[in-house]
């Protein structure tokens, strides 16, 4: 769907900026917000481009660069760190051959840090697109990624 069509579903009010940005990013197959879309949104709402960019820069779930089909977000807050989220990060980096803010060469996985995912009592926690995985260790996260890889190989 065209960005313009999505944006025009919302009232022309500054209060809707966050919702519009989310809707536009979710519509993009590469899960990001191109510069031209940000400019269009600013124009539509009648606000400066800098205000839109400020919001995009503030929230870690927005990206201005193309991302993979599966966005793996690893909670980087203290409760998860205490419960060894670094082991999960190391496993993901080794399996996928990428670090935070990078995408695998096949365009499938992007690895990102994120703030609390709301499951601190079940840490460490990751989210892959809309799915949350808890109580992770190296073995569990390996199986999760293998499941996604197998799903893609079948296609
Ligand atoms: S601190 Fe990691 S889920 Fe809350």
Coordinates of N, CA, C and O and ligand atoms in Angstrom, one line a residue:
X1 N 0.8 -1.2 0.0 CA 0.0 0.0 0.0 C 0.9 1.2 0.0 O 1.9 1.3 0.6
X2 N 0.4 2.3 -0.7 CA 1.2 3.5 -0.8 C 1.2 4.2 0.6 O 0.2 4.2 1.4
X3 N 2.3 4.8 0.9 CA 2.5 5.6 2.1 C 1.4 6.6 2.3 O 0.8 6.8 3.3
X4 N 1.1 7.3 1.2 CA 0.1 8.4 1.2 C -1.2 7.9 1.7 O -1.9 8.5 2.5
X5 N -1.6 6.7 1.2 CA -2.9 6.1 1.5 C -3.0 5.8 3.0 O -4.0 6.1 3.7
X6 N -1.9 5.3 3.6 CA -1.8 5.0 5.0 C -1.9 6.3 5.8 O -2.7 6.4 6.8
X7 N -1.1 7.2 5.5 CA -1.1 8.5 6.3 C -2.4 9.2 6.2 O -2.9 9.7 7.3
X8 N -3.1 9.2 5.1 CA -4.3 10.0 5.0 C -5.5 9.3 5.7 O -6.6 9.9 5.8
X9 N -5.3 8.1 6.3 CA -6.3 7.5 7.1 C -6.4 8.2 8.5 O -7.3 8.0 9.2
X10 N -5.3 8.9 8.8 CA -5.2 9.5 10.2 C -5.6 11.0 10.1 O -5.4 11.7 9.1
X11 N -6.2 11.5 11.2 CA -6.5 13.0 11.2 C -5.2 13.8 11.1 O -4.2 13.3 11.5
X12 N -5.3 15.0 10.6 CA -4.2 15.8 10.4 C -3.9 16.5 11.8 O -4.1 17.7 12.0
X13 N -3.4 15.7 12.7 CA -3.1 16.2 14.1 C -1.8 15.6 14.6 O -1.6 14.4 14.5
X14 N -1.0 16.5 15.1 CA 0.3 16.2 15.7 C 0.2 15.0 16.6 O 1.1 14.2 16.7
X15 N -0.9 14.9 17.4 CA -1.0 13.8 18.3 C -0.9 12.4 17.7 O -0.6 11.4 18.4
X16 N -1.1 12.3 16.4 CA -1.1 11.0 15.7 C 0.2 10.7 15.1 O 0.4 9.6 14.5
X17 N 1.2 11.5 15.4 CA 2.5 11.3 14.7 C 3.1 9.9 15.0 O 3.5 9.2 14.1
X18 N 3.1 9.5 16.3 CA 3.6 8.1 16.6 C 2.9 7.0 15.9 O 3.5 6.1 15.3
X19 N 1.6 7.1 15.9 CA 0.8 6.0 15.3 C 1.0 6.0 13.8 O 1.1 4.9 13.1
X20 N 1.1 7.2 13.2 CA 1.4 7.2 11.7 C 2.7 6.6 11.4 O 2.8 5.8 10.5
X21 N 3.7 7.0 12.2 CA 5.1 6.4 11.9 C 5.1 4.9 12.0 O 5.7 4.2 11.2
X22 N 4.4 4.4 13.0 CA 4.3 2.9 13.2 C 3.6 2.3 12.0 O 4.1 1.3 11.5
X23 N 2.5 2.9 11.6 CA 1.7 2.3 10.5 C 2.5 2.3 9.2 O 2.5 1.3 8.5
X24 N 3.3 3.4 9.0 CA 4.1 3.5 7.8 C 5.2 2.5 7.8 O 5.5 1.8 6.8
X25 N 5.9 2.4 9.0 CA 7.0 1.4 9.1 C 6.5 0.0 8.9 O 7.1 -0.8 8.3
X26 N 5.4 -0.3 9.6 CA 4.8 -1.7 9.5 C 4.4 -2.1 8.1 O 4.4 -3.2 7.7
X27 N 4.1 -1.1 7.3 CA 3.7 -1.3 5.9 C 4.9 -1.6 5.0 O 4.8 -2.1 3.9
X28 N 6.1 -1.1 5.4 CA 7.3 -1.2 4.6 C 7.9 -2.7 4.7 O 8.2 -3.1 5.8
X29 N 8.0 -3.4 3.6 CA 8.5 -4.7 3.7 C 9.9 -4.8 4.3 O 10.4 -5.9 4.7
X30 N 10.7 -3.7 4.2 CA 12.0 -3.7 4.8 C 12.0 -3.0 6.2 O 13.1 -2.7 6.7
X31 N 10.8 -2.9 6.8 CA 10.7 -2.4 8.2 C 11.4 -1.2 8.5 O 12.2 -1.1 9.5
X32 N 11.4 -0.2 7.6 CA 12.0 1.1 8.0 C 11.3 2.3 7.4 O 10.3 2.1 6.7
X33 N 11.8 3.5 7.8 CA 11.1 4.7 7.4 C 12.0 5.5 6.5 O 13.0 6.2 6.9
X34 N 11.8 5.5 5.2 CA 12.7 6.2 4.2 C 12.5 7.7 4.5 O 11.4 8.2 4.9
X35 N 13.5 8.5 4.1 CA 13.5 9.9 4.2 C 12.3 10.6 3.6 O 11.6 11.5 4.1
X36 N 11.9 10.1 2.4 CA 10.8 10.7 1.7 C 9.5 10.5 2.4 O 8.6 11.4 2.4
X37 N 9.3 9.4 3.1 CA 8.1 9.1 3.9 C 8.1 10.1 5.1 O 7.0 10.6 5.4
X38 N 9.2 10.3 5.7 CA 9.3 11.2 6.9 C 8.9 12.6 6.5 O 8.1 13.3 7.1
X39 N 9.4 13.0 5.3 CA 9.1 14.3 4.8 C 7.6 14.5 4.5 O 6.9 15.5 4.8
X40 N 7.0 13.4 3.9 CA 5.6 13.4 3.6 C 4.7 13.5 4.8 O 3.8 14.3 4.9
X41 N 5.1 12.8 5.8 CA 4.4 12.8 7.1 C 4.4 14.2 7.7 O 3.4 14.8 8.2
X42 N 5.6 14.8 7.7 CA 5.8 16.2 8.3 C 4.9 17.2 7.5 O 4.2 18.0 8.1
X43 N 4.9 17.0 6.2 CA 4.1 17.9 5.4 C 2.6 17.7 5.7 O 1.9 18.7 5.8
X44 N 2.2 16.5 5.7 CA 0.8 16.2 6.0 C 0.3 16.8 7.3 O -0.8 17.3 7.4
X45 N 1.1 16.6 8.4 CA 0.7 17.1 9.7 C 1.0 18.6 9.9 O 0.6 19.2 10.9
X46 N 1.8 19.2 8.9 CA 2.1 20.6 9.0 C 3.1 20.9 10.1 O 3.0 21.9 10.8
X47 N 4.0 20.0 10.3 CA 5.1 20.2 11.3 C 6.4 20.1 10.7 O 6.6 19.6 9.6
X48 N 7.5 20.6 11.4 CA 8.8 20.6 10.8 C 9.3 19.2 10.6 O 9.0 18.3 11.5
X49 N 10.2 19.0 9.6 CA 10.8 17.7 9.4 C 11.6 17.3 10.6 O 11.7 16.1 11.0
X50 N 12.2 18.3 11.3 CA 13.0 18.0 12.5 C 12.2 17.4 13.6 O 12.7 16.6 14.4
X51 N 11.0 17.7 13.7 CA 10.1 17.2 14.8 C 9.9 15.7 14.5 O 10.0 14.8 15.4
X52 N 9.6 15.3 13.3 CA 9.4 13.9 12.9 C 10.7 13.1 13.1 O 10.7 12.1 13.7
X53 N 11.8 13.7 12.6 CA 13.1 13.0 12.8 C 13.4 12.8 14.3 O 14.0 11.8 14.7
X54 N 13.1 13.8 15.1 CA 13.4 13.7 16.5 C 12.7 12.5 17.2 O 13.2 11.8 18.0
X55 N 11.4 12.3 16.8 CA 10.6 11.2 17.3 C 11.2 9.9 16.9 O 11.4 9.0 17.6
X56 N 11.6 9.8 15.6 CA 12.1 8.6 15.0 C 13.4 8.3 15.7 O 13.7 7.1 16.0
X57 N 14.3 9.3 15.9 CA 15.6 9.0 16.6 C 15.4 8.6 18.1 O 16.2 7.9 18.6
X58 N 14.3 9.1 18.7 CA 14.1 8.8 20.1 C 13.8 7.4 20.4 O 14.3 6.7 21.3
X59 N 12.9 6.8 19.6 CA 12.4 5.4 19.8 C 13.2 4.4 19.1 O 13.4 4.5 17.9
X60 N 13.7 3.4 19.9 CA 14.6 2.4 19.2 C 13.8 1.5 18.2 O 14.5 0.8 17.4
X61 N 12.5 1.4 18.3 CA 11.8 0.6 17.4 C 11.6 1.2 16.0 O 11.1 0.5 15.1
X62 N 12.0 2.4 15.8 CA 12.0 3.0 14.5 C 13.4 2.9 13.9 O 14.4 2.9 14.5
X63 N 13.4 2.7 12.5 CA 14.7 2.7 11.8 C 14.6 3.5 10.6 O 13.5 3.5 9.9
X64 N 15.7 4.1 10.2 CA 15.7 4.9 8.9 C 16.5 4.1 7.9 O 16.8 4.6 6.8
X65 N 16.9 2.9 8.3 CA 17.7 2.1 7.3 C 16.9 0.8 7.1 O 16.3 0.3 8.0
X66 N 17.0 0.2 5.9 CA 16.3 -1.1 5.6 C 16.8 -2.1 6.6 O 17.9 -2.2 7.0
X67 N 15.8 -3.0 7.0 CA 16.1 -4.0 8.0 C 15.6 -5.4 7.4 O 14.9 -5.4 6.4
X68 N 16.0 -6.4 8.1 CA 15.7 -7.8 7.6 C 14.2 -8.1 7.8 O 13.4 -7.4 8.4
X69 N 13.9 -9.3 7.2 CA 12.5 -9.8 7.3 C 12.2 -10.0 8.8 O 11.0 -9.8 9.2
X70 N 13.1 -10.5 9.6 CA 12.9 -10.8 11.0 C 13.8 -9.9 11.8 O 15.1 -9.9 11.7
X71 N 13.2 -9.0 12.6 CA 14.0 -8.1 13.5 C 14.1 -8.7 14.9 O 13.1 -8.9 15.5
X72 N 15.3 -9.1 15.2 CA 15.5 -9.7 16.5 C 15.9 -8.6 17.5 O 17.0 -8.0 17.3
X73 N 15.1 -8.3 18.5 CA 15.4 -7.3 19.4 C 15.7 -8.0 20.8 O 14.9 -8.7 21.3
X74 N 16.9 -7.6 21.3 CA 17.4 -8.2 22.5 C 17.3 -7.2 23.6 O 17.8 -6.1 23.5
X75 N 16.5 -7.5 24.7 CA 16.4 -6.6 25.8 C 17.8 -6.3 26.4 O 18.5 -7.3 26.7
X76 N 18.1 -5.1 26.6 CA 19.5 -4.7 27.0 C 19.4 -4.0 28.4 O 20.3 -3.3 28.8
X77 N 18.3 -4.2 29.1 CA 18.2 -3.5 30.4 C 18.8 -4.4 31.5 O 19.0 -5.5 31.3
X78 N 19.0 -3.7 32.6 CA 19.8 -4.4 33.7 C 19.2 -5.7 34.1 O 20.0 -6.7 34.2
X79 N 17.9 -5.9 34.4 CA 17.4 -7.2 34.8 C 17.8 -8.3 33.8 O 18.2 -9.4 34.3
X80 N 17.7 -8.0 32.6 CA 18.1 -9.1 31.6 C 19.6 -9.3 31.6 O 20.1 -10.4 31.4
X81 N 20.4 -8.2 31.7 CA 21.8 -8.3 31.8 C 22.3 -9.2 33.0 O 23.1 -10.0 32.8
X82 N 21.6 -9.0 34.1 CA 22.0 -9.7 35.3 C 21.7 -11.2 35.1 O 22.5 -12.1 35.6
X83 N 20.7 -11.5 34.3 CA 20.4 -12.9 34.0 C 21.0 -13.4 32.7 O 20.4 -14.2 32.0
X84 N 22.1 -12.8 32.4 CA 23.0 -13.3 31.3 C 22.5 -13.1 29.9 O 22.6 -14.0 29.0
X85 N 21.9 -12.0 29.6 CA 21.5 -11.7 28.2 C 22.7 -11.7 27.3 O 22.6 -11.9 26.1
X86 N 23.9 -11.4 27.8 CA 25.1 -11.4 27.0 C 25.3 -12.8 26.3 O 25.8 -12.8 25.2
X87 N 25.0 -13.8 27.0 CA 25.1 -15.2 26.5 C 24.2 -15.3 25.2 O 24.6 -15.9 24.2
X88 N 23.0 -14.8 25.4 CA 22.1 -14.8 24.2 C 22.6 -14.0 23.1 O 22.6 -14.4 21.9
X89 N 23.1 -12.8 23.4 CA 23.7 -11.9 22.3 C 24.8 -12.6 21.6 O 24.9 -12.7 20.4
X90 N 25.7 -13.2 22.4 CA 26.9 -13.9 21.8 C 26.5 -15.0 20.9 O 27.0 -15.2 19.8
X91 N 25.4 -15.8 21.3 CA 24.9 -16.9 20.5 C 24.4 -16.4 19.2 O 24.6 -16.9 18.1
X92 N 23.6 -15.3 19.3 CA 22.9 -14.8 18.1 C 24.0 -14.2 17.1 O 23.9 -14.4 15.9
X93 N 25.0 -13.5 17.7 CA 26.0 -12.9 16.8 C 26.8 -14.0 16.1 O 27.1 -13.9 14.9
X94 N 27.1 -15.1 16.9 CA 27.9 -16.2 16.3 C 27.1 -16.9 15.2 O 27.5 -17.2 14.1
X95 N 25.8 -17.2 15.5 CA 24.9 -18.0 14.6 C 24.7 -17.2 13.3 O 24.7 -17.7 12.2
X96 N 24.5 -15.9 13.4 CA 24.1 -15.1 12.3 C 25.2 -14.3 11.6 O 25.1 -13.8 10.5
X97 N 26.4 -14.2 12.3 CA 27.5 -13.6 11.7 C 27.3 -12.1 11.7 O 27.9 -11.4 10.8
X98 N 26.5 -11.5 12.5 CA 26.3 -10.0 12.6 C 26.4 -9.5 14.0 O 26.3 -10.3 14.9
X99 N 26.5 -8.2 14.1 CA 26.4 -7.6 15.4 C 25.2 -6.7 15.5 O 24.5 -6.6 14.5
X100 N 25.0 -6.0 16.6 CA 23.8 -5.1 16.7 C 23.8 -4.1 15.6 O 24.9 -3.6 15.1
X101 N 22.7 -3.8 15.1 CA 22.4 -2.8 14.0 C 22.9 -3.3 12.6 O 23.1 -2.5 11.7
X102 N 23.1 -4.6 12.5 CA 23.5 -5.2 11.2 C 22.4 -6.2 10.8 O 21.6 -6.7 11.6
X103 N 22.4 -6.4 9.4 CA 21.5 -7.3 8.8 C 22.2 -8.4 8.1 O 23.3 -8.1 7.5
X104 N 21.8 -9.7 8.2 CA 22.4 -10.8 7.5 C 22.4 -10.5 6.0 O 21.5 -9.9 5.5
X105 N 23.4 -11.1 5.3 CA 23.5 -10.8 3.8 C 22.3 -11.3 3.0 O 22.1 -10.8 2.0
X106 N 21.6 -12.3 3.6 CA 20.4 -12.8 2.9 C 19.2 -11.9 3.1 O 18.1 -12.2 2.7
X107 N 19.4 -10.9 4.0 CA 18.3 -10.0 4.2 C 17.2 -10.5 5.2 O 16.1 -10.0 5.3
X108 N 17.6 -11.6 5.9 CA 16.5 -12.3 6.7 C 16.5 -11.7 8.1 O 15.4 -11.5 8.7
X109 N 17.7 -11.5 8.8 CA 17.7 -11.1 10.2 C 18.4 -9.8 10.4 O 19.5 -9.6 9.9
X110 N 17.8 -9.0 11.3 CA 18.5 -7.8 11.8 C 18.5 -7.9 13.3 O 17.6 -8.4 13.9
X111 N 19.7 -7.6 13.9 CA 19.9 -7.7 15.3 C 19.9 -6.3 15.9 O 20.7 -5.5 15.5
X112 N 19.1 -6.1 17.0 CA 19.0 -4.8 17.6 C 18.9 -4.9 19.1 O 18.2 -5.8 19.6
X113 N 19.5 -4.0 19.8 CA 19.2 -3.9 21.3 C 17.9 -3.2 21.5 O 17.5 -2.4 20.6
X114 N 17.3 -3.4 22.6 CA 16.0 -2.7 22.9 C 15.9 -2.5 24.4 O 16.6 -3.2 25.1
X115 N 15.1 -1.6 24.8 CA 14.8 -1.5 26.2 C 13.8 -2.5 26.7 O 13.3 -3.3 25.8
X116 N 13.4 -2.5 27.9 CA 12.6 -3.5 28.6 C 11.4 -3.9 27.7 O 10.7 -3.1 27.2
X117 N 11.3 -5.3 27.6 CA 10.2 -5.8 26.8 C 9.0 -6.2 27.7 O 8.0 -6.9 27.2
X118 N 9.1 -5.9 29.0 CA 8.0 -6.1 29.9 C 7.9 -7.5 30.4 O 6.8 -7.9 30.9
X119 N 8.9 -8.3 30.3 CA 8.9 -9.7 30.9 C 10.1 -9.9 31.8 O 10.8 -10.9 31.7
X120 N 10.4 -8.9 32.6 CA 11.7 -8.9 33.4 C 11.8 -10.2 34.3 O 12.9 -10.7 34.5
X121 N 10.7 -10.6 34.8 CA 10.7 -11.8 35.6 C 11.0 -13.1 34.9 O 11.1 -14.2 35.5
X122 N 11.0 -13.0 33.6 CA 11.3 -14.2 32.7 C 12.5 -13.9 31.8 O 12.6 -14.4 30.7
X123 N 13.4 -13.1 32.3 CA 14.6 -12.7 31.5 C 15.6 -13.8 31.4 O 15.6 -14.7 32.3
X124 N 16.5 -13.8 30.4 CA 16.6 -12.8 29.4 C 15.5 -13.0 28.3 O 15.0 -14.1 28.1
X125 N 15.2 -11.9 27.6 CA 14.1 -11.8 26.7 C 14.5 -11.3 25.4 O 15.3 -10.3 25.3
X126 N 13.9 -11.9 24.3 CA 14.1 -11.3 23.0 C 12.7 -11.2 22.3 O 11.8 -11.9 22.7
X127 N 12.6 -10.3 21.3 CA 11.4 -10.3 20.5 C 11.8 -10.4 19.0 O 12.7 -9.8 18.6
X128 N 11.1 -11.3 18.3 CA 11.3 -11.4 16.9 C 10.0 -11.0 16.2 O 9.0 -11.6 16.3
X129 N 10.1 -9.8 15.5 CA 8.9 -9.2 15.0 C 7.9 -9.1 16.2 O 8.1 -8.4 17.1
X130 N 6.7 -9.7 16.1 CA 5.7 -9.6 17.2 C 5.8 -10.7 18.2 O 5.0 -10.7 19.2
X131 N 6.7 -11.6 18.1 CA 6.8 -12.8 19.0 C 7.8 -12.6 20.1 O 9.0 -12.3 19.7
X132 N 7.5 -12.8 21.3 CA 8.4 -12.6 22.5 C 8.8 -14.0 22.9 O 8.0 -14.9 23.1
X133 N 10.1 -14.1 23.2 CA 10.7 -15.4 23.8 C 11.4 -15.1 25.1 O 12.1 -14.1 25.2
X134 N 11.1 -15.9 26.1 CA 11.6 -15.6 27.4 C 12.4 -16.7 28.0 O 12.5 -17.8 27.4
X135 N 13.0 -16.5 29.2 CA 13.8 -17.5 29.9 C 14.9 -18.1 29.0 O 15.0 -19.3 28.9
X136 N 15.6 -17.3 28.2 CA 16.4 -17.8 27.2 C 17.8 -18.2 27.7 O 18.3 -17.6 28.7
X137 N 18.4 -19.2 27.0 CA 19.8 -19.5 27.2 C 20.3 -19.8 25.8 O 19.6 -19.7 24.8
X138 N 21.6 -20.1 25.7 CA 22.2 -20.3 24.4 C 21.5 -21.4 23.6 O 21.2 -21.3 22.4
X139 N 21.1 -22.5 24.3 CA 20.5 -23.6 23.6 C 19.1 -23.2 23.1 O 18.7 -23.5 21.9
X140 N 18.3 -22.5 23.9 CA 17.0 -22.2 23.5 C 17.0 -21.2 22.4 O 16.2 -21.3 21.4
X141 N 17.8 -20.2 22.4 CA 17.8 -19.2 21.3 C 18.3 -19.8 20.0 O 17.9 -19.5 18.9
X142 N 19.2 -20.8 20.1 CA 19.7 -21.5 18.9 C 18.5 -22.2 18.2 O 18.3 -22.1 17.0
X143 N 17.7 -22.9 19.0 CA 16.6 -23.6 18.5 C 15.6 -22.7 17.9 O 15.0 -22.9 16.8
X144 N 15.4 -21.5 18.5 CA 14.4 -20.5 18.0 C 14.9 -20.0 16.6 O 14.1 -20.0 15.6
X145 N 16.1 -19.7 16.5 CA 16.6 -19.2 15.2 C 16.6 -20.3 14.1 O 16.2 -20.0 13.0
X146 N 16.9 -21.5 14.5 CA 16.9 -22.6 13.6 C 15.5 -22.8 13.0 O 15.3 -23.2 11.9
X147 N 14.5 -22.6 13.9 CA 13.1 -22.7 13.5 C 12.8 -21.7 12.4 O 12.1 -22.0 11.4
X148 N 13.2 -20.4 12.6 CA 13.0 -19.4 11.5 C 13.7 -19.7 10.3 O 13.2 -19.6 9.2
X149 N 15.0 -20.2 10.4 CA 15.8 -20.6 9.2 C 15.1 -21.7 8.4 O 15.0 -21.7 7.2
X150 N 14.6 -22.7 9.2 CA 14.0 -23.9 8.5 C 12.7 -23.4 7.8 O 12.4 -23.9 6.7
X151 N 12.0 -22.5 8.4 CA 10.8 -21.9 7.8 C 11.1 -21.3 6.4 O 10.4 -21.4 5.5
X152 N 12.2 -20.6 6.4 CA 12.6 -19.9 5.1 C 13.1 -20.9 4.1 O 12.9 -20.7 2.9
X153 N 13.8 -22.0 4.6 CA 14.3 -22.9 3.6 C 13.2 -23.7 2.9 O 13.3 -24.1 1.8
X154 N 12.0 -23.8 3.6 CA 10.9 -24.5 3.0 C 10.3 -23.7 1.8 O 9.6 -24.3 1.0
X155 N 10.5 -22.4 1.8 CA 9.8 -21.6 0.8 C 10.4 -21.7 -0.5 O 11.6 -22.0 -0.7
Ligands
LIG1 S1 14.6 -5.8 31.6 FE1 14.5 -7.3 30.0 S2 12.4 -7.6 29.8 FE2 12.5 -6.1 31.3

